[in-house]
């Protein structure tokens, strides 16, 4: 894969946000087995070997809810073979069992391809028990099952990726109609993670900005550049950066990026938010930095001891603009779009947001009818970081008690033997 | 790339039409550098090395007419780096020069990527002179320029691919909104050509059946399986096969395949039809077989001498159903769809179509209002095969007289030095 190079970045504490890179060639050719950059053309190639090295250590978590089985099958066909597939489904199970159909498709796909995968339902009672036992009971609702929500599904997927010993984890939505886009997202994950750390497994994240989103309007297709909510969230996140540094910036272009990936090292340190606040909150949480860390000596981006003079390795945030249109199931976008703006609630309640900005933000939300006058933005849920969870308990209870977890049996699962199967 | 295997085929004379194969994985992983098939899973993997071996010897002809430059750039990003790009444009040049903009995009892309490419305009007066001088004056209209039409553009592209010494040639339309689909088409070309000949360069063709075609209807996207004209053309071609063999069949699923590729060996033997008759006529021409060959001892699929006992190597027709939706510019599909049914005119006038079938076909065309009662289906144009053209003259006059041909200069063009640059 060839990308435009990204020599510029902005740094906030230990968080280094790189300028958006564009995909120039989906396939950079066979001469490009290793990576190289060309300053004359302003591009960088991540070679096939380097892409493969990341892919074979990466779990791709597919988040699924009531999709057509056609669509799920198509998404699977787009995920590079070497990735470990983790399907987390919140598909309805009655009157007909949609989850059972998804699993049947997944298992047939794995049998055809010799691919490794695991599937679980978000409402699995055994998974709920395992999470409670492992110290993540906050994820459960009053009925004792994992709450609905995207952040909650990602938490479950991340737990399974950690359990399987993966070194990288990426997230894609199952409602994508373009398998070639799914392939591009995964390649962009691998390329960005390689560029961020050279495979060293430090703290890095790759967030995808799709190039366009086709919408059917007036009988024809129009290609929108950004959804309205994405623009709003990016703008407010960039305002926060200006508050932190004093300089105006437009460096965040991926505040709401559903398609994103990170090193497991970073994923374990992140506290995920619930629902659609999850993706923007990853950035806010990183910017909050040390103070909120699970423990002071295991800070995000931290290089070890808690001493004030210890140097923090940067957390690299790479942003990649992909080529394929993002064509997905239209589930009433206005509603979803509103929910995606949950980011603003997180921003409002963050302690790094200055009071003056909070006031402006609240006024804006009232003017936009996202809030009643005089109301406070609601607080969104924040869950413990994976490193605060007892993965051993989680794994044991899950194996014993899960009612919906299905593992493709051939070849053996990565976690058997050692912590990574590569 | 992993495909479903295709153990079944039907043979008509020397033409072997293989059952449609489906794409199972766009990327079959790093363990799959060479090719293998698994009879237990009913799939076959064409490994990366084998794909690359074909790609690096393949010209991809991009047929372009009045597309947005965004779209052309996106198509280029999807073509594998190692392929030689041949852009043939019939874009309007006044009041603003759309072709000049396309060339500027192409050259910038080549400079960024180090890719080899050539571009030409269909109405190039020098190209017209070169074609006339080389014995292909039939392509020219009364004004002495190459006629409008898809078959005519393909002829020009094929001539440039032959001139550049490519061993394989594929065709894609420039109005494709999904670069990931373009990538998949090219990979399918390479996979199919590899499977057909193991790189031996015999006579083989790969035709793509896209899995679905999204259409905006009533504010939502619906995915159609086949266009109406495609269904009609496939059905009549299959009827012809039944006439030839006696057995009913549905083996042709790609009668109108715009996305297709072939070995140069085969391409040079084919007589192309004009306009939208070009793709179905390739099949009809192959089925017509020996009798119509440019010369009796150079028959299609022929292994040499004209003796009645000489064995003909089979011409392999591979059909691959791709995964990505075929999302392209909507230029008023009904009209285009009608024109694409030009296939039926070719079928009507073919000497291998039995008289009784001609009668039925004509009646059907009248009932469908494609013909007036009592009218004969029009004859479509058929051009000489590339091997009947004097490529040396073509190349010389083109270099001297072309007004629009642009070659990316770095790295050197393939034909410099030897007949292939691999």
Coordinates of N, CA, C and O in Angstrom, one line a residue, chain A residues 238-353:
Chain A
X238 N -11.0 19.7 17.9 CA -9.9 20.6 17.5 C -9.9 21.9 18.4 O -8.9 22.4 18.7
X239 N -11.1 22.3 18.8 CA -11.2 23.5 19.7 C -10.5 23.1 21.0 O -9.9 24.0 21.6
X240 N -10.8 21.9 21.5 CA -10.1 21.5 22.7 C -8.6 21.5 22.6 O -7.9 22.0 23.5
X241 N -8.1 21.0 21.4 CA -6.7 21.1 21.2 C -6.1 22.5 21.3 O -5.1 22.8 21.8
X242 N -6.9 23.4 20.7 CA -6.5 24.8 20.7 C -6.4 25.3 22.2 O -5.5 26.1 22.6
X243 N -7.4 24.9 23.0 CA -7.4 25.3 24.4 C -6.2 24.8 25.1 O -5.6 25.4 25.9
X244 N -5.7 23.5 24.7 CA -4.6 22.9 25.3 C -3.3 23.6 24.9 O -2.4 23.8 25.7
X245 N -3.2 23.9 23.6 CA -1.9 24.4 23.1 C -1.8 25.9 22.8 O -0.8 26.5 22.7
X246 N -3.0 26.5 22.7 CA -3.0 27.9 22.3 C -3.1 28.1 20.8 O -3.5 29.2 20.4
X247 N -2.7 27.1 20.0 CA -2.7 27.3 18.6 C -4.0 26.6 18.0 O -4.3 25.5 18.3
X248 N -4.5 27.4 17.0 CA -5.7 26.8 16.3 C -5.2 25.6 15.4 O -4.1 25.6 15.0
X249 N -6.0 24.6 15.3 CA -5.6 23.4 14.5 C -6.8 22.8 13.9 O -8.0 22.9 14.4
X250 N -6.6 22.0 12.8 CA -7.6 21.2 12.3 C -7.1 19.7 12.2 O -7.5 19.0 11.3
X251 N -6.2 19.4 13.1 CA -5.5 18.1 12.9 C -6.3 16.9 13.1 O -6.1 15.8 12.6
X252 N -7.4 17.0 13.9 CA -8.2 15.8 14.1 C -9.3 15.7 13.0 O -10.1 16.6 12.9
X253 N -9.2 14.7 12.2 CA -10.1 14.5 11.1 C -10.9 13.2 11.3 O -11.7 12.8 10.5
X254 N -10.7 12.5 12.4 CA -11.2 11.2 12.6 C -11.8 11.0 14.0 O -11.7 9.9 14.6
X255 N -12.5 12.0 14.5 CA -13.0 12.0 15.9 C -14.0 10.8 16.0 O -14.0 10.2 17.1
X256 N -14.8 10.6 15.0 CA -15.9 9.6 15.1 C -15.5 8.3 14.4 O -16.4 7.5 14.1
X257 N -14.2 8.1 14.1 CA -13.8 6.9 13.2 C -14.3 5.6 13.8 O -13.7 5.1 14.8
X258 N -15.2 5.0 13.2 CA -15.6 3.6 13.6 C -14.6 2.6 13.2 O -14.3 1.7 14.0
X259 N -14.0 2.8 12.0 CA -12.9 1.9 11.6 C -11.6 2.4 12.2 O -11.1 3.5 11.8
X260 N -11.1 1.7 13.1 CA -9.8 2.1 13.7 C -9.1 0.9 14.3 O -9.8 -0.2 14.5
X261 N -7.9 1.0 14.6 CA -7.1 -0.1 15.1 C -6.0 0.4 16.1 O -5.7 1.6 16.1
X262 N -5.5 -0.4 16.9 CA -4.4 0.0 17.8 C -3.6 -1.2 18.3 O -4.0 -2.4 18.0
X263 N -2.5 -0.9 18.9 CA -1.7 -1.9 19.5 C -2.4 -2.4 20.7 O -3.1 -1.7 21.4
X264 N -2.2 -3.7 21.0 CA -2.9 -4.2 22.2 C -2.3 -3.5 23.5 O -3.0 -3.3 24.4
X265 N -1.0 -3.2 23.4 CA -0.4 -2.4 24.5 C -1.2 -1.2 24.8 O -1.5 -0.9 26.0
X266 N -1.6 -0.5 23.8 CA -2.5 0.7 24.0 C -3.9 0.4 24.4 O -4.5 1.0 25.3
X267 N -4.4 -0.6 23.7 CA -5.8 -1.0 23.9 C -6.1 -1.4 25.4 O -7.1 -1.1 26.0
X268 N -5.1 -2.0 26.0 CA -5.2 -2.5 27.4 C -5.3 -1.3 28.4 O -5.8 -1.5 29.5
X269 N -4.7 -0.2 28.0 CA -4.7 1.0 28.9 C -5.9 1.9 28.7 O -6.1 2.7 29.6
X270 N -6.6 1.7 27.6 CA -7.7 2.6 27.4 C -8.9 2.3 28.2 O -9.3 1.1 28.3
X271 N -9.6 3.3 28.7 CA -10.9 3.1 29.2 C -11.9 3.4 28.1 O -11.9 4.5 27.6
X272 N -12.7 2.4 27.8 CA -13.7 2.7 26.7 C -15.0 3.3 27.2 O -15.4 3.0 28.4
X273 N -15.6 4.1 26.5 CA -16.9 4.7 26.8 C -18.0 3.8 26.3 O -17.8 3.0 25.4
X274 N -19.2 4.0 26.7 CA -20.3 3.2 26.2 C -20.9 3.8 25.0 O -20.6 4.9 24.6
X275 N -21.7 3.0 24.3 CA -22.5 3.5 23.1 C -21.6 4.1 22.0 O -20.5 3.6 21.8
X276 N -22.1 5.1 21.4 CA -21.4 5.8 20.3 C -20.3 6.8 20.8 O -19.7 7.4 20.0
X277 N -20.2 7.0 22.1 CA -19.2 7.9 22.6 C -17.8 7.2 22.5 O -16.8 7.9 22.8
X278 N -17.8 5.9 22.2 CA -16.6 5.2 22.4 C -15.4 5.7 21.6 O -14.3 5.9 22.1
X279 N -15.7 5.9 20.3 CA -14.5 6.3 19.4 C -14.0 7.7 19.7 O -12.7 7.8 19.9
X280 N -14.8 8.7 19.9 CA -14.2 10.0 20.2 C -13.6 10.0 21.6 O -12.6 10.7 21.9
X281 N -14.2 9.2 22.5 CA -13.6 9.2 23.9 C -12.2 8.6 23.9 O -11.4 9.0 24.8
X282 N -11.9 7.7 23.0 CA -10.5 7.2 23.0 C -9.5 8.4 22.9 O -8.5 8.4 23.6
X283 N -9.9 9.3 22.0 CA -9.0 10.5 21.9 C -9.0 11.4 23.2 O -7.9 11.8 23.6
X284 N -10.2 11.6 23.7 CA -10.3 12.5 24.9 C -9.5 11.8 26.0 O -8.8 12.5 26.7
X285 N -9.7 10.5 26.1 CA -9.0 9.8 27.2 C -7.5 9.9 27.1 O -6.8 10.1 28.1
X286 N -7.0 9.8 25.9 CA -5.6 9.9 25.7 C -5.1 11.3 26.0 O -4.0 11.5 26.6
X287 N -5.9 12.3 25.6 CA -5.5 13.7 25.9 C -5.5 14.0 27.4 O -4.8 14.7 27.9
X288 N -6.5 13.3 28.1 CA -6.5 13.5 29.5 C -5.2 13.0 30.2 O -4.9 13.4 31.2
X289 N -4.7 12.0 29.4 CA -3.3 11.5 29.8 C -3.2 10.9 31.1 O -4.0 10.2 31.6
X290 N -2.1 11.3 31.7 CA -1.6 10.7 33.0 C -2.6 10.7 34.1 O -2.9 9.6 34.7
X291 N -3.3 11.8 34.3 CA -4.0 12.0 35.5 C -5.1 10.9 35.7 O -5.4 10.5 36.8
X292 N -5.7 10.5 34.5 CA -6.8 9.5 34.7 C -6.4 8.1 34.6 O -7.2 7.2 34.6
X293 N -5.1 7.9 34.4 CA -4.6 6.5 34.1 C -5.1 5.5 35.2 O -5.2 5.9 36.4
X294 N -5.3 4.3 34.8 CA -5.7 3.3 35.8 C -4.9 3.3 37.1 O -5.4 3.2 38.2
X295 N -3.6 3.3 36.9 CA -2.7 3.5 38.1 C -1.7 4.5 37.7 O -1.3 4.6 36.5
X296 N -1.1 5.3 38.6 CA -0.2 6.3 38.1 C 1.1 5.8 37.5 O 1.7 6.4 36.7
X297 N 1.4 4.6 37.9 CA 2.7 4.1 37.3 C 2.5 3.3 36.1 O 3.4 2.7 35.6
X298 N 1.3 3.2 35.6 CA 1.1 2.5 34.4 C 0.4 3.5 33.4 O -0.6 3.1 32.7
X299 N 0.8 4.7 33.4 CA 0.1 5.7 32.6 C 0.1 5.4 31.1 O 1.0 4.7 30.6
X300 N -0.9 5.9 30.5 CA -0.9 5.8 29.0 C 0.3 6.4 28.4 O 0.7 7.5 28.7
X301 N 0.9 5.7 27.6 CA 2.1 6.2 26.9 C 3.3 6.1 27.9 O 4.4 6.5 27.5
X302 N 3.1 5.6 29.1 CA 4.2 5.7 30.1 C 5.2 4.7 29.8 O 5.0 3.6 29.3
X303 N 6.4 5.0 30.1 CA 7.6 4.1 29.9 C 7.9 3.4 31.1 O 9.0 2.9 31.2
X304 N 7.1 3.3 32.1 CA 7.4 2.6 33.4 C 7.2 3.4 34.6 O 6.0 3.8 34.8
X305 N 8.1 3.6 35.4 CA 8.0 4.1 36.8 C 7.2 5.5 36.8 O 7.1 6.1 35.8
X306 N 6.7 5.8 37.9 CA 5.8 6.9 38.1 C 6.6 8.2 38.4 O 6.0 9.2 38.6
X307 N 7.9 8.2 38.3 CA 8.7 9.4 38.7 C 8.4 10.5 37.7 O 8.1 10.3 36.5
X308 N 8.4 11.7 38.2 CA 8.0 12.9 37.4 C 9.0 13.1 36.3 O 8.6 13.7 35.3
X309 N 10.2 12.6 36.4 CA 11.2 12.8 35.3 C 11.2 11.7 34.2 O 11.9 11.9 33.2
X310 N 10.4 10.7 34.4 CA 10.5 9.6 33.4 C 10.0 10.2 32.1 O 9.0 10.9 32.1
X311 N 10.6 9.8 31.0 CA 10.2 10.2 29.7 C 9.1 9.3 29.2 O 9.2 8.1 29.3
X312 N 8.1 9.9 28.7 CA 7.0 9.1 28.1 C 7.2 8.9 26.6 O 7.5 9.9 25.9
X313 N 7.1 7.7 26.2 CA 7.2 7.4 24.8 C 5.9 8.0 24.1 O 4.8 7.9 24.7
X314 N 6.0 8.6 23.0 CA 4.8 9.1 22.4 C 3.7 8.1 22.0 O 4.1 7.0 21.6
X315 N 2.5 8.4 22.2 CA 1.4 7.6 21.6 C 1.1 8.2 20.3 O 0.7 9.3 20.1
X316 N 1.4 7.3 19.2 CA 1.2 7.8 17.9 C -0.3 7.6 17.4 O -0.8 6.5 17.5
X317 N -0.9 8.7 17.0 CA -2.2 8.6 16.4 C -2.0 8.8 14.9 O -1.7 10.0 14.5
X318 N -2.2 7.8 14.1 CA -2.1 8.0 12.6 C -3.5 8.1 12.1 O -4.4 7.3 12.5
X319 N -3.7 9.0 11.1 CA -5.0 9.1 10.5 C -4.9 8.9 9.0 O -4.0 9.5 8.3
X320 N -5.7 8.0 8.4 CA -5.5 7.6 7.0 C -6.8 7.8 6.3 O -7.9 7.3 6.7
X321 N -6.8 8.5 5.2 CA -8.0 8.7 4.4 C -8.0 7.6 3.3 O -7.1 7.6 2.5
X322 N -9.0 6.8 3.4 CA -9.1 5.7 2.4 C -9.8 6.1 1.1 O -10.3 7.2 1.0
X323 N -9.7 5.2 0.2 CA -10.1 5.6 -1.2 C -11.5 5.1 -1.5 O -12.2 5.7 -2.3
X324 N -11.9 4.0 -0.9 CA -13.2 3.4 -1.2 C -14.3 4.2 -0.6 O -14.2 4.8 0.5
X325 N -15.5 4.3 -1.3 CA -16.6 4.9 -0.6 C -17.1 4.1 0.5 O -16.9 2.9 0.5
X326 N -17.5 4.7 1.6 CA -18.0 4.0 2.7 C -19.5 3.8 2.6 O -20.3 4.7 2.8
X327 N -19.9 2.7 2.1 CA -21.3 2.4 1.7 C -21.8 1.4 2.7 O -21.5 0.2 2.6
X328 N -22.7 1.8 3.5 CA -23.2 0.9 4.6 C -24.7 1.0 4.7 O -25.4 1.8 4.0
X329 N -25.2 0.1 5.4 CA -26.6 -0.1 5.7 C -27.2 1.2 6.3 O -26.5 1.8 7.2
X330 N -28.3 1.7 5.7 CA -28.8 3.0 6.2 C -29.9 2.6 7.2 O -31.0 2.3 6.9
X331 N -29.6 2.8 8.5 CA -30.6 2.4 9.5 C -31.2 3.7 10.1 O -31.4 3.8 11.3
X332 N -31.5 4.6 9.3 CA -32.1 5.9 9.8 C -30.9 6.7 10.3 O -30.7 6.8 11.6
X333 N -30.2 7.3 9.5 CA -29.0 8.0 9.8 C -29.1 9.1 10.8 O -28.2 9.4 11.6
X334 N -30.2 9.8 10.7 CA -30.4 11.0 11.5 C -30.3 10.7 13.0 O -29.7 11.3 13.8
X335 N -31.0 9.6 13.3 CA -31.1 9.2 14.7 C -29.6 8.8 15.2 O -29.2 9.3 16.2
X336 N -29.0 7.9 14.4 CA -27.7 7.4 14.7 C -26.7 8.6 14.8 O -25.9 8.7 15.7
X337 N -26.9 9.5 13.9 CA -26.0 10.7 13.8 C -26.1 11.5 15.2 O -25.1 11.9 15.7
X338 N -27.3 11.6 15.6 CA -27.5 12.3 16.9 C -26.8 11.6 18.0 O -26.1 12.2 18.9
X339 N -26.9 10.3 18.0 CA -26.3 9.5 19.1 C -24.8 9.6 19.0 O -24.1 9.6 20.0
X340 N -24.3 9.7 17.8 CA -22.8 9.7 17.6 C -22.3 11.0 18.2 O -21.1 11.1 18.5
X341 N -23.2 12.0 18.3 CA -22.7 13.3 18.9 C -22.6 13.2 20.5 O -22.3 14.1 21.1
X342 N -22.8 12.0 21.0 CA -22.5 11.7 22.4 C -21.1 12.1 22.8 O -20.8 12.4 23.9
X343 N -20.3 12.2 21.8 CA -18.9 12.7 22.0 C -18.9 14.1 22.7 O -18.1 14.3 23.5
X344 N -19.9 14.9 22.4 CA -19.9 16.2 23.0 C -20.2 16.1 24.5 O -19.7 17.0 25.2
X345 N -21.0 15.2 24.9 CA -21.2 15.0 26.3 C -19.9 14.6 27.0 O -19.6 15.1 28.1
X346 N -19.2 13.7 26.4 CA -17.9 13.4 27.0 C -16.9 14.6 27.1 O -16.2 14.7 28.1
X347 N -17.0 15.3 26.0 CA -16.1 16.5 26.0 C -16.5 17.5 27.1 O -15.6 18.1 27.8
X348 N -17.8 17.6 27.3 CA -18.3 18.6 28.3 C -17.8 18.2 29.7 O -17.5 19.0 30.5
X349 N -17.9 16.9 29.9 CA -17.6 16.4 31.3 C -16.1 16.1 31.5 O -15.7 15.8 32.6
X350 N -15.3 16.3 30.5 CA -13.8 16.0 30.7 C -13.2 17.2 31.5 O -13.5 18.3 31.3
X351 N -12.3 16.7 32.4 CA -11.7 17.8 33.3 C -10.7 18.6 32.6 O -10.2 19.6 33.1
X352 N -10.3 18.1 31.3 CA -9.3 19.0 30.6 C -10.0 20.1 29.8 O -9.4 20.9 29.2
X353 N -11.4 20.0 29.7 CA -12.1 21.0 29.0 C -12.2 22.2 29.9 O -12.8 22.1 31.0

